[in-house]
Short mmCIF file of C-alpha atoms in Angstrom, two decimals:
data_model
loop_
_atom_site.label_atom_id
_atom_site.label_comp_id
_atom_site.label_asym_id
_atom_site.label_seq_id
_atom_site.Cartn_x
_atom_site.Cartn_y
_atom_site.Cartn_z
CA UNK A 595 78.32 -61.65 136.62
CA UNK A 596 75.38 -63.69 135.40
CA UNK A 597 72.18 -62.78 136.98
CA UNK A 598 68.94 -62.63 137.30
CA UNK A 599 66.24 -60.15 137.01
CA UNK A 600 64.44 -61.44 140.04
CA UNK A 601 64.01 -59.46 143.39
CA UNK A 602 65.25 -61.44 146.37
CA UNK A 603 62.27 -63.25 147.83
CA UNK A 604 59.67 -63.59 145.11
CA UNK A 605 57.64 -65.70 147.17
CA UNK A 606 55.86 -65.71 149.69
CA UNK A 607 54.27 -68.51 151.76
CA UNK A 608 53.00 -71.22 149.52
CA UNK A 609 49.37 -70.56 150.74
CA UNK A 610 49.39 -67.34 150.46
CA UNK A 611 50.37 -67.20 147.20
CA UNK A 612 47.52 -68.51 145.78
CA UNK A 613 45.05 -66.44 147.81
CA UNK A 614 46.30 -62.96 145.40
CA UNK A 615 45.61 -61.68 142.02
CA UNK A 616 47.79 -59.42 141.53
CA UNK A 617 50.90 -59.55 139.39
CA UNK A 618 53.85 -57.55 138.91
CA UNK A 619 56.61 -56.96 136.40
CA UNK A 620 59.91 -57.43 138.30
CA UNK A 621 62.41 -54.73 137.80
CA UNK A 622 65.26 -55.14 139.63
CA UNK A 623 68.37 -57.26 139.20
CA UNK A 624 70.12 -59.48 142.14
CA UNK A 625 73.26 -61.52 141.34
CA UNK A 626 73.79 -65.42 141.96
CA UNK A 627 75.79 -64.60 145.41
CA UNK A 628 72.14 -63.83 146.95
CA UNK A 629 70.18 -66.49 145.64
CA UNK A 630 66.21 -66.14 145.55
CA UNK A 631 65.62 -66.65 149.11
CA UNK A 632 61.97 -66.35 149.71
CA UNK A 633 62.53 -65.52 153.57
CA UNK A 634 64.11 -62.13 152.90
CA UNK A 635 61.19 -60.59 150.65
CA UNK A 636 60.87 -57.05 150.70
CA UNK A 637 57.25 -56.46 149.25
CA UNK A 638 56.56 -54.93 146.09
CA UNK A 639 53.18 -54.12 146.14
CA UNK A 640 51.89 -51.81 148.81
CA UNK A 641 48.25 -53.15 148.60
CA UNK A 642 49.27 -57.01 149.20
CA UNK A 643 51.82 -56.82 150.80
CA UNK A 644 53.25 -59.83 148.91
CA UNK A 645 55.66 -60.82 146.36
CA UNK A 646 53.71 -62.16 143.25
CA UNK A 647 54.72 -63.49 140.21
CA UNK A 648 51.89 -65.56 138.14
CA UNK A 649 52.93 -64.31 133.99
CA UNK A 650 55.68 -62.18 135.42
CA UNK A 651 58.55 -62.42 133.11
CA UNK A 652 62.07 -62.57 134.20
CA UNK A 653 65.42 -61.74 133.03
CA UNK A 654 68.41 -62.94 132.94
CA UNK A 655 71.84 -61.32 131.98
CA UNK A 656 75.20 -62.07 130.59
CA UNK A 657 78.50 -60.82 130.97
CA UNK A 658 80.14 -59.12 127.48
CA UNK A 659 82.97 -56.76 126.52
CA UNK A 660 80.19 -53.49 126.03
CA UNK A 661 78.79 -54.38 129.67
CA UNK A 662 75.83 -56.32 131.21
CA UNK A 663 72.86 -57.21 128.45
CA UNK A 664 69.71 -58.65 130.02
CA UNK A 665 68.26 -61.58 128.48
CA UNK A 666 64.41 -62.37 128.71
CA UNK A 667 64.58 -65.84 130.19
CA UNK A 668 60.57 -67.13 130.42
CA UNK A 669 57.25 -66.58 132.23
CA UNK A 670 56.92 -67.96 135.64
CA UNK A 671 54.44 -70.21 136.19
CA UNK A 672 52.36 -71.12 139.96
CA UNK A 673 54.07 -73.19 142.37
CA UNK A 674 52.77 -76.96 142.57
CA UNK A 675 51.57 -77.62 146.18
CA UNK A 676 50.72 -81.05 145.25
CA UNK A 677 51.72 -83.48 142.90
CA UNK A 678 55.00 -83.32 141.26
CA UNK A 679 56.67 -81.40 138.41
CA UNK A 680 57.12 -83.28 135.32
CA UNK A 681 59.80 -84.35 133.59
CA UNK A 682 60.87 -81.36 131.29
CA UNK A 683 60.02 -78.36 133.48
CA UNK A 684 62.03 -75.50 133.53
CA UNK A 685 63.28 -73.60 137.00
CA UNK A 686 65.16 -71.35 138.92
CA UNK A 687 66.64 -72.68 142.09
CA UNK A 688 64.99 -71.17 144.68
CA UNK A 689 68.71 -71.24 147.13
CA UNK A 690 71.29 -70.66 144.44
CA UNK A 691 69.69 -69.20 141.81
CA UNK A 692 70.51 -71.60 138.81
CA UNK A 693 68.53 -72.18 136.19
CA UNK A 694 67.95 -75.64 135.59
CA UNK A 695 65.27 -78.59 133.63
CA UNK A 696 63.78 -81.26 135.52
CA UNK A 697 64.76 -85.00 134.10
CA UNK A 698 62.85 -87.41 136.24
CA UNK A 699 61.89 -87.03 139.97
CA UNK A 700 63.03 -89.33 143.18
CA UNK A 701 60.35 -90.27 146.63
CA UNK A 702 62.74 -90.03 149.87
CA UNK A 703 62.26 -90.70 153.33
CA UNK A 704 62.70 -87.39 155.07
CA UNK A 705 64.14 -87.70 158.70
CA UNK A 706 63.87 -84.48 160.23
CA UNK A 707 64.86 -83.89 163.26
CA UNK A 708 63.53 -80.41 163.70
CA UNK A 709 59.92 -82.34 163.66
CA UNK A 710 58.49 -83.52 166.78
CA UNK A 711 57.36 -87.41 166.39
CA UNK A 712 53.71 -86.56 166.00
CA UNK A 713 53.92 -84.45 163.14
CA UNK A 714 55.94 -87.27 160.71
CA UNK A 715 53.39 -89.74 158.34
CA UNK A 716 55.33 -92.91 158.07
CA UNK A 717 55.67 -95.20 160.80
CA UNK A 718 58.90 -96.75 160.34
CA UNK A 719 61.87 -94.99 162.80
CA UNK A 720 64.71 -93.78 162.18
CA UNK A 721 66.99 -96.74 162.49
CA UNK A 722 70.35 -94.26 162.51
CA UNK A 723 69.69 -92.46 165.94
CA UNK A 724 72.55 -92.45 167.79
CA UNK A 725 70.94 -89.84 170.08
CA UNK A 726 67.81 -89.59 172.60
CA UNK A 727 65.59 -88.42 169.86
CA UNK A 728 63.36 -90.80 168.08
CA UNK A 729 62.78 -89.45 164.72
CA UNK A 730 59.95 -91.10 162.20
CA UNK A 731 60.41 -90.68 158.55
CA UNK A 732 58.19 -88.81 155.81
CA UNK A 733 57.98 -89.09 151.90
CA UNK A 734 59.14 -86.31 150.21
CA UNK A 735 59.84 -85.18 146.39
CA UNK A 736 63.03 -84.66 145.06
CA UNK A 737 64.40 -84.91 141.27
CA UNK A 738 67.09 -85.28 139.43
CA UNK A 739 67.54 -82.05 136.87
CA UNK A 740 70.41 -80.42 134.64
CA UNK A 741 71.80 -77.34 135.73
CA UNK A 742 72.77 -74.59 132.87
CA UNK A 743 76.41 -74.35 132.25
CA UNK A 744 76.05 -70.96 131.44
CA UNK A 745 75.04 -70.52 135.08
CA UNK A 746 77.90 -72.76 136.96
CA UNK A 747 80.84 -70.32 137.65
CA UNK A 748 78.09 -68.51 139.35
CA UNK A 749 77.61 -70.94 141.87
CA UNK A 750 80.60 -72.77 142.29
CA UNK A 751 81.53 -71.18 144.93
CA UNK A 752 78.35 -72.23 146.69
CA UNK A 753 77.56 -75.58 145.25
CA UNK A 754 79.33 -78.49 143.35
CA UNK A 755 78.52 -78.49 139.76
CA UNK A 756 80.38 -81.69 140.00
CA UNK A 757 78.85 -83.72 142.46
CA UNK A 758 77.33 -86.52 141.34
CA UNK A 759 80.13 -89.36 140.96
CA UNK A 760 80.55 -92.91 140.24
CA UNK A 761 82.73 -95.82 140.67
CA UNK A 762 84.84 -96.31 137.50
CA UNK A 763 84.95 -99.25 135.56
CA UNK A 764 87.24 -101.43 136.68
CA UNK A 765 88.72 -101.01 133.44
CA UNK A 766 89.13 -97.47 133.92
CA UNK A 767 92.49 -96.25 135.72
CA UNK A 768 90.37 -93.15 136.92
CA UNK A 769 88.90 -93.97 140.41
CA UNK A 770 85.84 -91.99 140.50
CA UNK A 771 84.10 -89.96 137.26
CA UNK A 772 81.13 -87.15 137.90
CA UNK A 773 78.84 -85.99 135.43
CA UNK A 774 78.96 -81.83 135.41
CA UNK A 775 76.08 -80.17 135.77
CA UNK A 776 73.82 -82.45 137.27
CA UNK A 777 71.75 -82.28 140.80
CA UNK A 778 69.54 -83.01 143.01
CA UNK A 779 66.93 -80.87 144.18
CA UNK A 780 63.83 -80.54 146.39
CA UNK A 781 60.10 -80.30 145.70
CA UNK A 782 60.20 -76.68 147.64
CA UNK A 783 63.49 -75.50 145.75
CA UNK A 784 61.67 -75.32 142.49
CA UNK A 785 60.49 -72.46 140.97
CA UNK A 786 58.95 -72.99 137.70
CA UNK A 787 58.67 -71.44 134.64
CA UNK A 788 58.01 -72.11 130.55
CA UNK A 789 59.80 -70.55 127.83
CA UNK A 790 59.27 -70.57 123.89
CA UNK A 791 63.24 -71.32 123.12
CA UNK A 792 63.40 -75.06 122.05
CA UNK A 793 66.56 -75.42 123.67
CA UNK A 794 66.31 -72.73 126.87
CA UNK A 795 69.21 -75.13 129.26
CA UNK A 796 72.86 -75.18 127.67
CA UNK A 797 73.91 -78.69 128.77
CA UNK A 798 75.54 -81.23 126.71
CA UNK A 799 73.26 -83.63 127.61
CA UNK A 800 70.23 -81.40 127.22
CA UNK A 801 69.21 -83.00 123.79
CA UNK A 802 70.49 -86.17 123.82
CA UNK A 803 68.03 -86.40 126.77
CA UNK A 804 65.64 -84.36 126.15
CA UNK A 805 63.14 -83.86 122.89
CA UNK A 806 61.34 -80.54 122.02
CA UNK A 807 57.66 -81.14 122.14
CA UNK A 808 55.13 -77.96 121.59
CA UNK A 809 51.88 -79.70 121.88
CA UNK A 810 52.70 -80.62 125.26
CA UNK A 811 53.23 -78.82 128.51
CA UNK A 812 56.10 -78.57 129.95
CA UNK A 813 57.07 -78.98 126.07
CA UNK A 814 60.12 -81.22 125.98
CA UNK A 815 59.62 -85.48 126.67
CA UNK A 816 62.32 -87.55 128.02
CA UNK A 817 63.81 -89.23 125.06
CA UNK A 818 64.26 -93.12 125.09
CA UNK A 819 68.18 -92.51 125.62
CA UNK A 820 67.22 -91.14 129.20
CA UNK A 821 64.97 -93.60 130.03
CA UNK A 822 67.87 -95.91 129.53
CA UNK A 823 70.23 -94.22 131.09
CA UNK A 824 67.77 -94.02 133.89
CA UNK A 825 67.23 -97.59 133.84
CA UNK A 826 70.75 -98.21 134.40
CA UNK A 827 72.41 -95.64 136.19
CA UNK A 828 69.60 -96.53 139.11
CA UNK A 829 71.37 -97.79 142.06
CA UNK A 830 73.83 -95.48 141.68
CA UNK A 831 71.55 -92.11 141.14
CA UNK A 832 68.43 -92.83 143.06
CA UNK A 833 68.10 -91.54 146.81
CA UNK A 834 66.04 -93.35 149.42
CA UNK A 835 66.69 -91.26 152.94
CA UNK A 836 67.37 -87.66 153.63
CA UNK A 837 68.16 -86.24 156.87
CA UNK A 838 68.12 -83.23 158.36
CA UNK A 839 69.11 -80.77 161.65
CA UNK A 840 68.97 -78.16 162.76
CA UNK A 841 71.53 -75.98 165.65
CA UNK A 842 71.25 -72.57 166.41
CA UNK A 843 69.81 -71.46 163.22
CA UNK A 844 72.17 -73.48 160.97
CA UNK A 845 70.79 -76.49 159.38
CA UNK A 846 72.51 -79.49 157.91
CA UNK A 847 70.75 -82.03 155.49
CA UNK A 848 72.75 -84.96 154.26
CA UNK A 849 71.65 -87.35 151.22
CA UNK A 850 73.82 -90.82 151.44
CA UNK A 851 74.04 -93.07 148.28
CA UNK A 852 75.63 -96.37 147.87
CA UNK A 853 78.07 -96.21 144.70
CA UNK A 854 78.97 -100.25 144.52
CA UNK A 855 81.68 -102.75 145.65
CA UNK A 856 84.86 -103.19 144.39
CA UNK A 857 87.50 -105.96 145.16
CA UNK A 858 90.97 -104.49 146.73
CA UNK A 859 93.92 -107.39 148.34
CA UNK A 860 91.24 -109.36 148.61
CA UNK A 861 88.65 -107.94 150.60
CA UNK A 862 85.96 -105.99 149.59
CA UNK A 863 85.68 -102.41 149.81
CA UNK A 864 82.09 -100.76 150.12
CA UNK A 865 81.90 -96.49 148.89
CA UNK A 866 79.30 -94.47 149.48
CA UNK A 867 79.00 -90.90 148.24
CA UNK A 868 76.94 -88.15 150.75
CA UNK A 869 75.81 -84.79 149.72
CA UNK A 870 75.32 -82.30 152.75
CA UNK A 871 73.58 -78.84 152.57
CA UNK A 872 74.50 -75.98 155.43
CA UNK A 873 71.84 -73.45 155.59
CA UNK A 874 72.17 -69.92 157.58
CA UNK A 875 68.17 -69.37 159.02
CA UNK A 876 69.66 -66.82 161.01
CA UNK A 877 71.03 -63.19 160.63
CA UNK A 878 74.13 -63.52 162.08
CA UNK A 879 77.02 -64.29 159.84
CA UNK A 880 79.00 -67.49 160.74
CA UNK A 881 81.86 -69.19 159.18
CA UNK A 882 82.80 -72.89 159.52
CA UNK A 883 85.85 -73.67 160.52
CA UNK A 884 85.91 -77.22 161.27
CA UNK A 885 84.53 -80.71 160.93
CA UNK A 886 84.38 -83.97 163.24
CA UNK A 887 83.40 -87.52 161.80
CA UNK A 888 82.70 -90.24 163.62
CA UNK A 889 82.41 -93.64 161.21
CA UNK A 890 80.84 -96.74 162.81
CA UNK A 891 81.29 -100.20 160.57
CA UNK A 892 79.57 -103.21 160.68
CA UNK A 893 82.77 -105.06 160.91
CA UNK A 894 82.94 -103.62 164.68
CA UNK A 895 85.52 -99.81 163.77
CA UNK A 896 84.91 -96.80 164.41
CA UNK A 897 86.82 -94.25 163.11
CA UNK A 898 86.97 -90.15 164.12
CA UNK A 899 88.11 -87.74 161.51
CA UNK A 900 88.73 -84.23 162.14
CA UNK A 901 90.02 -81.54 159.61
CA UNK A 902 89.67 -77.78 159.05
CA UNK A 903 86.75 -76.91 156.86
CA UNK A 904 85.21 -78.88 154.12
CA UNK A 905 86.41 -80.12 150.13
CA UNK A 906 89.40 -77.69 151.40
CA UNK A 907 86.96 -74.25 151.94
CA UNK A 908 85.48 -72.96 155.42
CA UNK A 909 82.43 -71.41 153.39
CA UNK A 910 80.67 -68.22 155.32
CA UNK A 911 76.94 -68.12 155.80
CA UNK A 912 75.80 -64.91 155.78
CA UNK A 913 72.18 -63.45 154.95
CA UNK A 914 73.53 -62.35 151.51
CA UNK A 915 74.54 -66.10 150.80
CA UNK A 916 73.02 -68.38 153.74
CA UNK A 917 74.15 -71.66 151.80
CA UNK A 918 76.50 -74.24 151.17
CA UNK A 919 76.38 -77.55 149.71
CA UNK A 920 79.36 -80.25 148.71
CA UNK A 921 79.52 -83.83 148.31
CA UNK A 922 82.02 -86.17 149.39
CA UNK A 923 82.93 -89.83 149.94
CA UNK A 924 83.42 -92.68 152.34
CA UNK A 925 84.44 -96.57 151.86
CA UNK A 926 83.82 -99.27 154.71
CA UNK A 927 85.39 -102.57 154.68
CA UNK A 928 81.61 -103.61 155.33
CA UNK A 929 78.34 -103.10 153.61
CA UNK A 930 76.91 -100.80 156.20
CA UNK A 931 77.56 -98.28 158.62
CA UNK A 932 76.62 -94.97 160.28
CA UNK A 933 78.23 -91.35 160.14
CA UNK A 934 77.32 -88.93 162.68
CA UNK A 935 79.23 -85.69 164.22
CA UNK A 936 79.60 -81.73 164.58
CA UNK A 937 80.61 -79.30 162.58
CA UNK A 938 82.28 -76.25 164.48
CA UNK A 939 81.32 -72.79 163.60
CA UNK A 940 82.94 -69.32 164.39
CA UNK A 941 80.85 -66.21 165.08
CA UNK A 942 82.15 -63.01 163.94
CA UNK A 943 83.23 -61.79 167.72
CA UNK A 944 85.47 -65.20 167.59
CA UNK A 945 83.29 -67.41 169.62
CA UNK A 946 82.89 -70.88 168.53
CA UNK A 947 79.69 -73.44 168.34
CA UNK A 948 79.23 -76.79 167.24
CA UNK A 949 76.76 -77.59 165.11
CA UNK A 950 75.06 -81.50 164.80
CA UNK A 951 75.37 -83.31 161.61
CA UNK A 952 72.51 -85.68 161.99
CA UNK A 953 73.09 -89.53 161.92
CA UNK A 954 72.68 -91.55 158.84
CA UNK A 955 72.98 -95.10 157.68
CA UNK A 956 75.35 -96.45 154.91
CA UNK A 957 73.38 -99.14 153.49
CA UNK A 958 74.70 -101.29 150.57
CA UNK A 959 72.37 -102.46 148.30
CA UNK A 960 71.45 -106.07 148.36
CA UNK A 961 73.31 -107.19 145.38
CA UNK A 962 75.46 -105.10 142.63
CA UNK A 963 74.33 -104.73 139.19
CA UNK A 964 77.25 -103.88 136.49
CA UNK A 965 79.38 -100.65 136.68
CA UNK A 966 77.31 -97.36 135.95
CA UNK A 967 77.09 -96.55 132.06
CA UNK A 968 78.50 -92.89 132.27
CA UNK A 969 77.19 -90.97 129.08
CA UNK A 970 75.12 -92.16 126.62
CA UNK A 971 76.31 -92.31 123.22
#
């Protein structure tokens, strides 16, 4: 299995990090199934006390007939506690482990309901509350990046390398068609790092949207076909609202996007595509077993779904792999709407617990530009 040569837990809390000098050369080797959660550091150095890794180099390794070769991979470079990361930086996931180039970032509205009132910065509320809880709204980063193909059977299990979709042409006898290997990803998931290859991400789309640049830093520019494809892919890719919840240690953070309208026996038929995110913050290990939609339309239905598990798995969270993420899809007969509901959980002595999905809003935009482009040619 793919891996790489990264301890569990590099980091430690952002503001420590930059309070140490110290540096280390990592040794050890942890596989894709643990991720680089930074919660579950063991420390390295006796003296700090802390996981460092400013010009650390990391490895990466490769599965072949003679065994398991390790791979340098790149430097890592210090976490950006403000600003953004450019288009062009490399990084490892910080949850799954991927490695992965930033193509252009997103500003959401971050609901989270884990945040009393008084500690969100933007005024407006959270218009999608279908409970007592009056939850404000915060900009956050997030960006849209390619994920190594080299480095998706690793995490399939664990997260969609398929997830981002679109609404077909309606041309095209194929309802729905997803770009591989692309993602979105948080400011806080991110950790960078620079590398000398001139193509260090195996993605097909890696140099048609990307150009090699050494006088710059990171070193590769957005070429004009991804400025274009950015241009009109827009409606489709951008996201405006994230939200986020958390029960009994398990949180759940769901990103909506409108996908378009298309015509069906006359009526119109709204889809939306949501990408949700279940994250262990506990030790025990939990499995999920079950999930409960409600759907609220404009045009005055509501709908309840219920069905074991989720995209046909009932993932386990565990402290070896505390995450899951999938993306799925809903239409409305309207342009908007809210989802809410629970997803039920089983313990490992066979008691059950429900855990909230948060409400959000499925919001059409306010007019539809043509079909989404696809790839570039």
């Amino acid at each position: 299995m793919a891996a790489c040569a990264i301890r569990r837990g590099l980091l430690s809390s952002a503001s420590k990090y930059n309070q140490h000098k110290c540096t280390h050369r990592i040794l050890s080797v942890i596989d894709f199934s643990s991720g680089l959660d930074p919660k579950r550091a063991q420390p390295l150095c006796s003296a700090c006390r802390l996981y460092s890794f400013q010009q650390t180099r990391f490895m990466s390794s490769r599965n072949r007939p003679e065994g398991k070769i390790l791979e340098p991979v790149g430097v890592f470079e210090a976490l950006k506690q403000h600003g953004k990361y450019e288009t062009g930086q490399l990084f490892l996931h910080s949850v799954f482990g991927y490695r992965g180039i930033v193509l252009f970032p997103w500003h959401a509205r971050l609901y989270d309901r884990d945040v009393s009132p008084a500690a969100a910065t933007d005024s407006k509320p959270d218009s999608t509350a279908h409970g007592s809880k009056e939850v404000k709204g915060k900009m956050h980063t997030y960006y849209q990046v390619l994920i190594d193909t080299r480095d998706c059977p690793h995490i399939s299990q664990r997260s969609q390398t398929e997830a981002v979709t679109f609404l077909a042409n309606h041309d095209d006898s194929r309802a729905l068609y997803a770009i591989p290997g692309l993602d979105y990803v948080s400011h806080e998931d991110i950790l960078p790092y620079n590398s000398t290859e001139q193509v260090p991400i195996q993605h097909e789309l890696f140099e048609r949207f990307l150009l090699f640049n050494p006088s710059r830093n990171p070193p590769f520019t957005a070429r004009d076909t991804l400025r274009a494809w950015q241009e009109k892919n827009h409606p489709w890719l951008e996201l405006s609202d994230v939200h986020r919840e958390t029960t009994e240690n398990i949180r759940v953070t769901v990103i909506p996007f409108y996908m378009g309208m298309r015509e069906a026996q006359n009526s119109h038929v709204y889809w939306w595509r949501y990408c949700i995110r279940l994250e262990n913050l506990g030790n025990e290990v939990v499995q999920l077993r079950e999930r409960h939609w409600r759907i609220f339309s404009l045009s005055g239905t509501l709908e309840t779904v219920r069905g074991r598990g989720v995209v046909g798995k009932e993932p386990v969270l565990s402290r070896e792999q505390p995450a899951f993420q999938y993306s799925s899809h809903v239409s409305l007969q309207a342009p908007s709407g809210h989802m809410w509901g629970t997803f039920c959980f089983e313990r490992t002595d066979g008691s059950h617990f429900d855990v909230r999905i948060p409400p959000f809003s499925l919001e059409s935009n306010k007019y539809d530009k043509a079909p989404p482009t696809g790839y570039p040619l």
